[in-house]
Short mmCIF file of C-alpha atoms in Angstrom, two decimals:
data_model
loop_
_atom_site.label_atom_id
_atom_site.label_comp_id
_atom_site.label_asym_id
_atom_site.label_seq_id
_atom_site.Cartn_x
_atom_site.Cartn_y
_atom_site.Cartn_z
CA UNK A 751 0.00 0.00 0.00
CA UNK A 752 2.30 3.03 -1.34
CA UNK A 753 0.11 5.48 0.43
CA UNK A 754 0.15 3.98 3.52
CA UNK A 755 4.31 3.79 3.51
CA UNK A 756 4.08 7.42 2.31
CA UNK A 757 2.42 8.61 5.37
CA UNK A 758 4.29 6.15 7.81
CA UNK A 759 7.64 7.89 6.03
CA UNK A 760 6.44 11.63 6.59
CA UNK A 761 5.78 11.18 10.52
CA UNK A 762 9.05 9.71 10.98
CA UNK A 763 11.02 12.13 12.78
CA UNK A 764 14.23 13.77 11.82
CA UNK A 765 16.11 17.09 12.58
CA UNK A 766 18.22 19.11 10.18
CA UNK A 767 20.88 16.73 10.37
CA UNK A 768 19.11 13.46 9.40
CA UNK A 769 19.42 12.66 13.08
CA UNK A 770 16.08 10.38 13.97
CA UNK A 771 14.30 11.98 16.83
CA UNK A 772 13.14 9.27 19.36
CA UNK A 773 10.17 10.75 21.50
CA UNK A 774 10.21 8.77 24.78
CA UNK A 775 8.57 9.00 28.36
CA UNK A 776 12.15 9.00 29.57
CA UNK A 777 12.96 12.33 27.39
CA UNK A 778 13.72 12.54 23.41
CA UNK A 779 17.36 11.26 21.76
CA UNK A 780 18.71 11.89 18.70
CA UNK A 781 20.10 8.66 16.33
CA UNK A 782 22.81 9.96 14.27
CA UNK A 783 23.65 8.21 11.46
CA UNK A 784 26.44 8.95 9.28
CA UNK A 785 30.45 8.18 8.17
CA UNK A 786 32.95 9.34 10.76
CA UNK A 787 30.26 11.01 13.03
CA UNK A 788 31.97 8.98 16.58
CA UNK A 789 34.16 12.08 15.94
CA UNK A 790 31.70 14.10 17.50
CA UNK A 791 30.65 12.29 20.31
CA UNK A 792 31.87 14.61 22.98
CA UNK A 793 30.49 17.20 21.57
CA UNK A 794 27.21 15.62 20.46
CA UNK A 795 26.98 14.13 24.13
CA UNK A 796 27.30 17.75 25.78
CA UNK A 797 24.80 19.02 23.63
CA UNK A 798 22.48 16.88 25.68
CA UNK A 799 23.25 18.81 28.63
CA UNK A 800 25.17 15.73 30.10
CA UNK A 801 27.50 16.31 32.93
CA UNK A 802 29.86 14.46 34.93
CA UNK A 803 32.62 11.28 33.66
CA UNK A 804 32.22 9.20 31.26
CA UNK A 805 32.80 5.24 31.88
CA UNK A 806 33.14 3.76 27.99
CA UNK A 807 32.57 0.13 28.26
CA UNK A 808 33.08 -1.43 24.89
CA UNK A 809 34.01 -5.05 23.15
CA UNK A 810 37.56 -6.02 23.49
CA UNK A 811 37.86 -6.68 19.44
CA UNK A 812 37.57 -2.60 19.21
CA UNK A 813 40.79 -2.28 21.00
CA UNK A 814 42.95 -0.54 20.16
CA UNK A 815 42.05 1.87 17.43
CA UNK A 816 37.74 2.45 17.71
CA UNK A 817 38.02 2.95 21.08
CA UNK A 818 40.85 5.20 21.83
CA UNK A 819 39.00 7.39 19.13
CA UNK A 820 36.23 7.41 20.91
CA UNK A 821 37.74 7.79 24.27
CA UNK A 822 39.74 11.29 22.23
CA UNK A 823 36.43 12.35 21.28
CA UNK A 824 34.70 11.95 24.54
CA UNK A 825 37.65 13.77 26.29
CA UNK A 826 37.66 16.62 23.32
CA UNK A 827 33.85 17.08 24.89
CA UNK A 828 35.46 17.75 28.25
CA UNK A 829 34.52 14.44 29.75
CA UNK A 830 36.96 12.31 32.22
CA UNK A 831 36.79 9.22 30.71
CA UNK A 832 37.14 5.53 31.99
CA UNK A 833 37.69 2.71 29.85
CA UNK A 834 36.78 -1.10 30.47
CA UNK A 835 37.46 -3.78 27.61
CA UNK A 836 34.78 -6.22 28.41
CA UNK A 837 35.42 -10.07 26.38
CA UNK A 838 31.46 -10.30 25.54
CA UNK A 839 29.23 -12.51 23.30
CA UNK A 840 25.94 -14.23 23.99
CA UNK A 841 27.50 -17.11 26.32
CA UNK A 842 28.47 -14.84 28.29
CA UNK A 843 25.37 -11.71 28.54
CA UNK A 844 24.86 -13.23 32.14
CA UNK A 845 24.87 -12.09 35.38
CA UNK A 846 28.39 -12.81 36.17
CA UNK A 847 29.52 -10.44 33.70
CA UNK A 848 26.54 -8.45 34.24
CA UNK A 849 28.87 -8.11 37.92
CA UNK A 850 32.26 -7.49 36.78
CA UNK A 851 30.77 -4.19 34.60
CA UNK A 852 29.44 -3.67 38.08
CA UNK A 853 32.22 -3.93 40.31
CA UNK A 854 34.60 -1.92 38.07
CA UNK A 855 32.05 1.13 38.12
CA UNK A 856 32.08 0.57 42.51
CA UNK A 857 35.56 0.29 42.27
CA UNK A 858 35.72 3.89 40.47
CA UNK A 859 33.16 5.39 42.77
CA UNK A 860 30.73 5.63 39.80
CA UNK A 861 27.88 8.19 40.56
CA UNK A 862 24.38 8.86 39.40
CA UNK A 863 25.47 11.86 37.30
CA UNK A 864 27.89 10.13 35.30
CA UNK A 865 27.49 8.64 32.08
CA UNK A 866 27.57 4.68 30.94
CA UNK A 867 28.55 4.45 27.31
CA UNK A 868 28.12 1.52 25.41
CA UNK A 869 30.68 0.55 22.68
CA UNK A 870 30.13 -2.43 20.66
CA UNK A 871 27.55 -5.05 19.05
CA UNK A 872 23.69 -5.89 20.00
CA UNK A 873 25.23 -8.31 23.25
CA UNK A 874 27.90 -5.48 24.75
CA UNK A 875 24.50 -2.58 24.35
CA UNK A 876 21.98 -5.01 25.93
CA UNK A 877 24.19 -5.86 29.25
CA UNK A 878 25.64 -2.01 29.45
CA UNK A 879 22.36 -0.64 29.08
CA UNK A 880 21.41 -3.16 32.12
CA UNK A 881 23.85 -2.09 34.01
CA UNK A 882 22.96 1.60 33.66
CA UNK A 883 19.45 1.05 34.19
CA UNK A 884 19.93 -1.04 37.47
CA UNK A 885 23.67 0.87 38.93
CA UNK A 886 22.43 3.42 41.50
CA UNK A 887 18.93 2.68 40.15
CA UNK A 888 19.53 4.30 36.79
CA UNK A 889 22.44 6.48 34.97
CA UNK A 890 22.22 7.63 31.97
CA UNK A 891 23.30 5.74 29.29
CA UNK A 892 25.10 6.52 25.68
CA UNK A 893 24.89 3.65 22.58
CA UNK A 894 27.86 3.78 20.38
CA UNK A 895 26.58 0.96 18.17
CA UNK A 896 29.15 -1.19 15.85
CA UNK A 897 27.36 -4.14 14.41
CA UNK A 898 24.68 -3.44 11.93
CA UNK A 899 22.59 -5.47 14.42
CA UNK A 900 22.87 -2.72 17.01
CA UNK A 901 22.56 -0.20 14.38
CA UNK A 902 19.16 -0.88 12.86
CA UNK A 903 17.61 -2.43 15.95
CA UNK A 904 18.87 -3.09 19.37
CA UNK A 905 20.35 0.37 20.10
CA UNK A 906 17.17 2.50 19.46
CA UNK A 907 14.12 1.70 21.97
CA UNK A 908 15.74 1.34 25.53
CA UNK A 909 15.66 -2.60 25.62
CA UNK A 910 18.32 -3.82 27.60
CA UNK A 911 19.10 -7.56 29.39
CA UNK A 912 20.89 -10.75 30.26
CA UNK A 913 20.00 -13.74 29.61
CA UNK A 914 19.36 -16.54 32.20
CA UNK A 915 19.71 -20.33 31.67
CA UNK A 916 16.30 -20.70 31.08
CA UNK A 917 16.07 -18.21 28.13
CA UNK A 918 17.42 -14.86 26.12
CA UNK A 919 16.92 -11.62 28.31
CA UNK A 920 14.86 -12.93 30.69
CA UNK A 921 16.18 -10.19 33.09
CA UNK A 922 16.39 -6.80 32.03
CA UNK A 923 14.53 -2.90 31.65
CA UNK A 924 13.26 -0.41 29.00
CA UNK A 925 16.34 2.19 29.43
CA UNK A 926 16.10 4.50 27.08
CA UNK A 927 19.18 6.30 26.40
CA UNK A 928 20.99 10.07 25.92
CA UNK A 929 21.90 9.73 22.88
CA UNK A 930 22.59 6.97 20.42
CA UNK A 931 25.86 7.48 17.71
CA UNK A 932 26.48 5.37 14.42
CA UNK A 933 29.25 5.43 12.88
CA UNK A 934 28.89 3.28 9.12
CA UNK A 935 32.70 3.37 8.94
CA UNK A 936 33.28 0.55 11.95
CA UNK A 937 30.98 -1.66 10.01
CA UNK A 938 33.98 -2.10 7.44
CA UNK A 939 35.77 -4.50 9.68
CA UNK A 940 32.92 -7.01 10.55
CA UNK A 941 32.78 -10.42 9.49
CA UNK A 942 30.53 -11.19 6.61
CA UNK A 943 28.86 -13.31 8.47
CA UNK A 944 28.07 -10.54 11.08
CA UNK A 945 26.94 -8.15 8.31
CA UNK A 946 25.03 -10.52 6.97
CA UNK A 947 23.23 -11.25 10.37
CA UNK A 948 22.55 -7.51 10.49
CA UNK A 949 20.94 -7.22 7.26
CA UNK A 950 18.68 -9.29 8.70
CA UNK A 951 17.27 -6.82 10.89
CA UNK A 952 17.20 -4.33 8.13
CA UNK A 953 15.18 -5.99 5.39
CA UNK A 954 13.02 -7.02 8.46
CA UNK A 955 11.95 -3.49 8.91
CA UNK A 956 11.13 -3.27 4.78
CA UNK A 957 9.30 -6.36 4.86
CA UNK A 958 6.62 -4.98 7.82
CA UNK A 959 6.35 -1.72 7.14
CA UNK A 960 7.89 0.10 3.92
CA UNK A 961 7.51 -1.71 1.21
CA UNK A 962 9.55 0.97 -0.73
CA UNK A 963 12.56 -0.29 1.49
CA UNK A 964 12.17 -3.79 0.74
CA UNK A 965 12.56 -2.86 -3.04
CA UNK A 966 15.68 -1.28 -2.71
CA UNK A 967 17.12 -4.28 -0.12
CA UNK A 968 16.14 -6.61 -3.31
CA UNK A 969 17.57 -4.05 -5.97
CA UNK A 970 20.64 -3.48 -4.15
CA UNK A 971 21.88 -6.26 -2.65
CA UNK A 972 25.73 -5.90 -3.92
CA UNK A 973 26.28 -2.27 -2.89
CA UNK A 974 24.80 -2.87 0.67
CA UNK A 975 27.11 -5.56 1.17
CA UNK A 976 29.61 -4.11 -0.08
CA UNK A 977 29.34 -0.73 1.87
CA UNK A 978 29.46 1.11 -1.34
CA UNK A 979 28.19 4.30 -2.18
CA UNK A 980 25.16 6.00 -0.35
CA UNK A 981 22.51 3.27 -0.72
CA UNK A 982 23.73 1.42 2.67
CA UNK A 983 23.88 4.94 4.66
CA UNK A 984 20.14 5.58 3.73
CA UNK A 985 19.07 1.86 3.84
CA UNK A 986 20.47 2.53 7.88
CA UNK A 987 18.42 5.97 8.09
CA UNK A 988 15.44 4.92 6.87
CA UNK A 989 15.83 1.38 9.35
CA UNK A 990 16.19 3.39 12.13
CA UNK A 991 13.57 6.03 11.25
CA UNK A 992 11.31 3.21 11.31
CA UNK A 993 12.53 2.14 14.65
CA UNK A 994 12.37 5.03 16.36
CA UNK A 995 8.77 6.01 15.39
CA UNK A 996 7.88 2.40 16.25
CA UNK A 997 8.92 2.96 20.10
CA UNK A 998 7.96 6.93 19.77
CA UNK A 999 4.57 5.28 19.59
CA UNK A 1000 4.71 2.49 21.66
CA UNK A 1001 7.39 2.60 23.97
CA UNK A 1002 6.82 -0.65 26.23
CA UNK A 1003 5.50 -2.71 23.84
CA UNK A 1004 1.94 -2.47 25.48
CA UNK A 1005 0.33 -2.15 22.31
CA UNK A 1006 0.73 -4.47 18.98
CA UNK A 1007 2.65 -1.59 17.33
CA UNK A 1008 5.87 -1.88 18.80
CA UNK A 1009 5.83 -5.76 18.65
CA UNK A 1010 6.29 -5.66 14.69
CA UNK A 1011 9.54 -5.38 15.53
CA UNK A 1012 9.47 -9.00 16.96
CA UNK A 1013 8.61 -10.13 13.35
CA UNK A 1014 10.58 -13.87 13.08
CA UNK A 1015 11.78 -13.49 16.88
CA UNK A 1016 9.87 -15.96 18.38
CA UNK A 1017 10.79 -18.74 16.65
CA UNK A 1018 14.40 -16.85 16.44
CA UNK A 1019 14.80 -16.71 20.30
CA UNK A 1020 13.59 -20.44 20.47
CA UNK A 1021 16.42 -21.40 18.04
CA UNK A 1022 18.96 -19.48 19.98
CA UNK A 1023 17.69 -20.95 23.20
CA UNK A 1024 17.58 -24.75 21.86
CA UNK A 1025 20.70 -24.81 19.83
CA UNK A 1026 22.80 -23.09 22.37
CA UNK A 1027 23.74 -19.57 22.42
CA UNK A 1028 26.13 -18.61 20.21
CA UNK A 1029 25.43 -21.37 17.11
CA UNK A 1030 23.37 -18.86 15.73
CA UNK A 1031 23.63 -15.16 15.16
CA UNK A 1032 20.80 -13.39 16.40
CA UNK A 1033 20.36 -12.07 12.66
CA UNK A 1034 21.03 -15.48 11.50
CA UNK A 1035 18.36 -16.99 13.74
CA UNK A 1036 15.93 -14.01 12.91
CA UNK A 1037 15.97 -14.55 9.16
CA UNK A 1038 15.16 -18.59 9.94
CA UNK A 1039 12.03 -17.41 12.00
CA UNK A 1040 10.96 -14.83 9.36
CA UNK A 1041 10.35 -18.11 7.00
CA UNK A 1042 9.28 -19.81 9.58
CA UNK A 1043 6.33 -16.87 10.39
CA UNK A 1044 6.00 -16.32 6.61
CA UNK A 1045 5.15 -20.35 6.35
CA UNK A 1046 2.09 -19.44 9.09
CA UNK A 1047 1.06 -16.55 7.53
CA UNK A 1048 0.77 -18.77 4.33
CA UNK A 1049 -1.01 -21.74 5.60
CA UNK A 1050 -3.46 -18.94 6.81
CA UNK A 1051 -4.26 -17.59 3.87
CA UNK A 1052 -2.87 -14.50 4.45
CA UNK A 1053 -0.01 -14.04 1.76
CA UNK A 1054 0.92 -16.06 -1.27
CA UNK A 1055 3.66 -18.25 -1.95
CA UNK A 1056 5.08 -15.69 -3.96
CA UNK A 1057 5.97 -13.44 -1.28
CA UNK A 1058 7.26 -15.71 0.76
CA UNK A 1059 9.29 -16.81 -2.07
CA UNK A 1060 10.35 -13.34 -2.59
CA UNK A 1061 11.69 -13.11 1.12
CA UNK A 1062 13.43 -16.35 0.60
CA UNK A 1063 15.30 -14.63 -2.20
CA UNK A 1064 16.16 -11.18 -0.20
CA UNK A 1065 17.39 -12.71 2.60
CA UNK A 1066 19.24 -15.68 0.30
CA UNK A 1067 21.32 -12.17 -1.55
CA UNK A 1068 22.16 -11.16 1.63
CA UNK A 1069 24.02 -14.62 2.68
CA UNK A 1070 21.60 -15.34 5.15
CA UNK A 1071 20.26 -19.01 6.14
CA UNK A 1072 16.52 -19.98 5.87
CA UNK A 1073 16.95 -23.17 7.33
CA UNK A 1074 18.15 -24.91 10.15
CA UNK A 1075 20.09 -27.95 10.88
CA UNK A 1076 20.13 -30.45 13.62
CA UNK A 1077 17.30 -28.91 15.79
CA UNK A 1078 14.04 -30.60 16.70
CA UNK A 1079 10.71 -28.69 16.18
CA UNK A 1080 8.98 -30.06 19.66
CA UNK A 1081 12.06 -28.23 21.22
CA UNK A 1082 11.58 -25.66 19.70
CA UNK A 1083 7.85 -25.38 19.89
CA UNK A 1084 8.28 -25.73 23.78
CA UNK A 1085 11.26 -22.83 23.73
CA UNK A 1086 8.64 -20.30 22.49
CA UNK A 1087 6.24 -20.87 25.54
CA UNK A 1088 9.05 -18.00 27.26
CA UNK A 1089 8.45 -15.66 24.52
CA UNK A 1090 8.05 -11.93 25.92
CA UNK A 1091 4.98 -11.47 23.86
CA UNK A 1092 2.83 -14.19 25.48
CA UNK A 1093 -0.98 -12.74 26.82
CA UNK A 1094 -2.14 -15.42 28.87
CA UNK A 1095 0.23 -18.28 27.91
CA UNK A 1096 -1.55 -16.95 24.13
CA UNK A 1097 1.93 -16.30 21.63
CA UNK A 1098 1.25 -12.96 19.76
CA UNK A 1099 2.47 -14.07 16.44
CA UNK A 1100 3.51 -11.12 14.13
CA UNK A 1101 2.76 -11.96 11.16
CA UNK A 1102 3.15 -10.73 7.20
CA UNK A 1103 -0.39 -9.19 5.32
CA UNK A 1104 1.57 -8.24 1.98
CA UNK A 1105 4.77 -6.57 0.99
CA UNK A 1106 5.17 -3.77 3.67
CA UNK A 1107 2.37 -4.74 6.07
CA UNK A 1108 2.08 -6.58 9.28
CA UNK A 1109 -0.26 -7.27 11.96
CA UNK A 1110 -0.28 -9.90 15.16
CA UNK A 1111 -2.36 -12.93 15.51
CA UNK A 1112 -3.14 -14.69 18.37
CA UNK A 1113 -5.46 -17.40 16.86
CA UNK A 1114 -2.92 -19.66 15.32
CA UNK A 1115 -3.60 -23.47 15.29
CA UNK A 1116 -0.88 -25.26 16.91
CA UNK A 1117 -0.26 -27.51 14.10
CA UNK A 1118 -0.03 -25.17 11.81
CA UNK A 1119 2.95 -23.23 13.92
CA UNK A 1120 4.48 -27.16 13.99
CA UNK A 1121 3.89 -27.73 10.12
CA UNK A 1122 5.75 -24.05 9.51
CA UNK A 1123 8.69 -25.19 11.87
CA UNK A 1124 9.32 -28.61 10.70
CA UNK A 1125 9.59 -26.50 6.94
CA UNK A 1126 12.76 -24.67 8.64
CA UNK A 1127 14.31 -27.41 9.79
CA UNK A 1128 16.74 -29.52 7.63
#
């Protein structure tokens, strides 16, 4: 529905600078999105009115280059800065490392008027932003994104956690933060396989809400992976634009607006939980439950083959799976029992309408969730 993206595109909010304007009960933040813009995070920061030091918390793989610029550009903004390489993936987004962030900042007499900033992927944002939601019952927070994952999802909306044996973020808060800083340029040392996984997330947001997105994910598959030109800078903007007027909206995820977002991430979450964190990457396991949901929404009647075909393809160009291997379905049936969006042990299933368009069900047949599963799984 072109008109409907059109209108969805002109209340997204941005200032002069492209920055996306996240409207919050917890204030407003800007999401800046550009090449070489961690330059001006200092400056940025103060802008906010921020006082106090600075404690930058970011992945050890950023050492030593990403961070000391950051740390420069922090201290150019007048802020005493601390520095604490944290050795972080999904294994380990628990609460034993959730206390080592935590006794560091005690050890440095952290106080409620200083600043947390987050440096790194989706994993490093979701435990810092714990900790500053929970040390001294709340500082403010900074998200210096560098995994397209972060970029285009997890560091816009205040969502912050550690997981628990049991399942994925079990434990966490809505934090929203001060300001939020994305720098394209440290995506040019990731992995493929972490770009890929980010994608993910990206084409996610075309394939729920702006169909016009989607088109250009399909159309320009080799210049996004590649970085090149301006396509992936925009294809970012316009993913977080659609973000942040997602949580402007519907900030706790009360409503069925914000849970869009969740689109493939129950069965997602289930894989990561079943196959061990870490097997998967969250984008990896996201695109998998996208075909999986896209398999319900087509043994509903709601879309055709042909889109979910077409999805297949996107994510396919983008070197994503859309299958897994080794897993059982029961197991992963049971996994999604935990899922965050349950009503009365009911899953809200988000689900796909057309190209673009999106809605939650909470009426799906049991074997028709099984039938889309077992599809997935190879």
């Amino acid at each position: 529905m072109p008109d409907q993206n059109k209108s969805q595109k002109q209340t997204r909010k941005q200032d002069p600078d492209l920055a996306t304007i996240v409207r919050t009960t917890q204030g407003s933040y800007r999401v800046i999105v550009g090449r070489d813009v961690v330059d001006g995070l200092g400056l940025e920061l103060r802008k906010t009115g921020q006082e106090g030091r600075a404690f930058l918390i970011a992945d050890e793989v950023l050492f030593p280059g990403p961070v000391r610029r950051a740390q420069e550009a922090l201290e150019r903004g007048g802020y005493e800065t601390h520095v604490l390489a944290l050795e972080i993936g999904e294994s380990n987004k628990n609460l034993e490392t959730l206390e080592v962030v935590c006794s560091w900042l005690a050890d440095r007499r952290a106080e409620r008027g200083d600043v947390v900033v987050a440096m790194g992927g989706g994993v490093t944002g979701d435990l810092v932003g714990f900790v500053a939601a929970t040390w001294l019952r709340g500082v403010a927070v900074v998200h210096v994104p560098t995994s397209l994952t972060a970029m285009v999802d997890s560091s816009i909306g205040g969502k912050t956690g550690v997981n628990l044996p049991q399942g994925k973020n079990l434990l966490g808060a809505f934090h929203q933060p001060k300001l939020v800083l994305q720098d394209v340029g440290h995506l040019e040392t990731l992995p493929p396989r972490e770009m890929a996984a980010g994608w993910a997330e990206a084409v996610k947001h075309g394939l729920i809400l702006d169909a016009d997105l989607l088109d250009m994910f399909e159309r320009l598959a080799p210049q996004m992976i590649a970085l090149e030109g301006d396509g992936p800078v925009e294809a970012i903007r316009r993913s977080v634009a659609i973000k942040g007027e997602i949580v402007s909206a519907d900030e706790f995820e009360t409503g069925d607006r914000r849970v869009l977002l969740n689109y493939g991430h129950t069965i997602a979450h289930a894989i990561e939980t079943v196959s061990g964190y870490g097997e998967y990457l969250h984008g990896e396991a996201v695109a998998i439950g996208m075909m999986a949901a896209a398999g319900i929404a087509t043994r509903l009647g709601m879309i055709d083959s042909e889109l979910v075909e077409r999805q297949r393809r996107v994510l396919e160009s983008y070197n994503l799976p859309t299958q897994a291997h080794n897993l059982d379905a029961e197991a992963i049936i049971d996994a999604t029992k935990s899922d965050k969006k349950s009503r009365g042990g009911t899953i809200r299933w988000v689900l796909l309408e057309g190209p673009g368009q999106a809605t939650t069900r909470r009426d799906v047949p049991d074997d028709v969730v099984l039938e889309a599963v077992q599809a997935v799984l190879s």
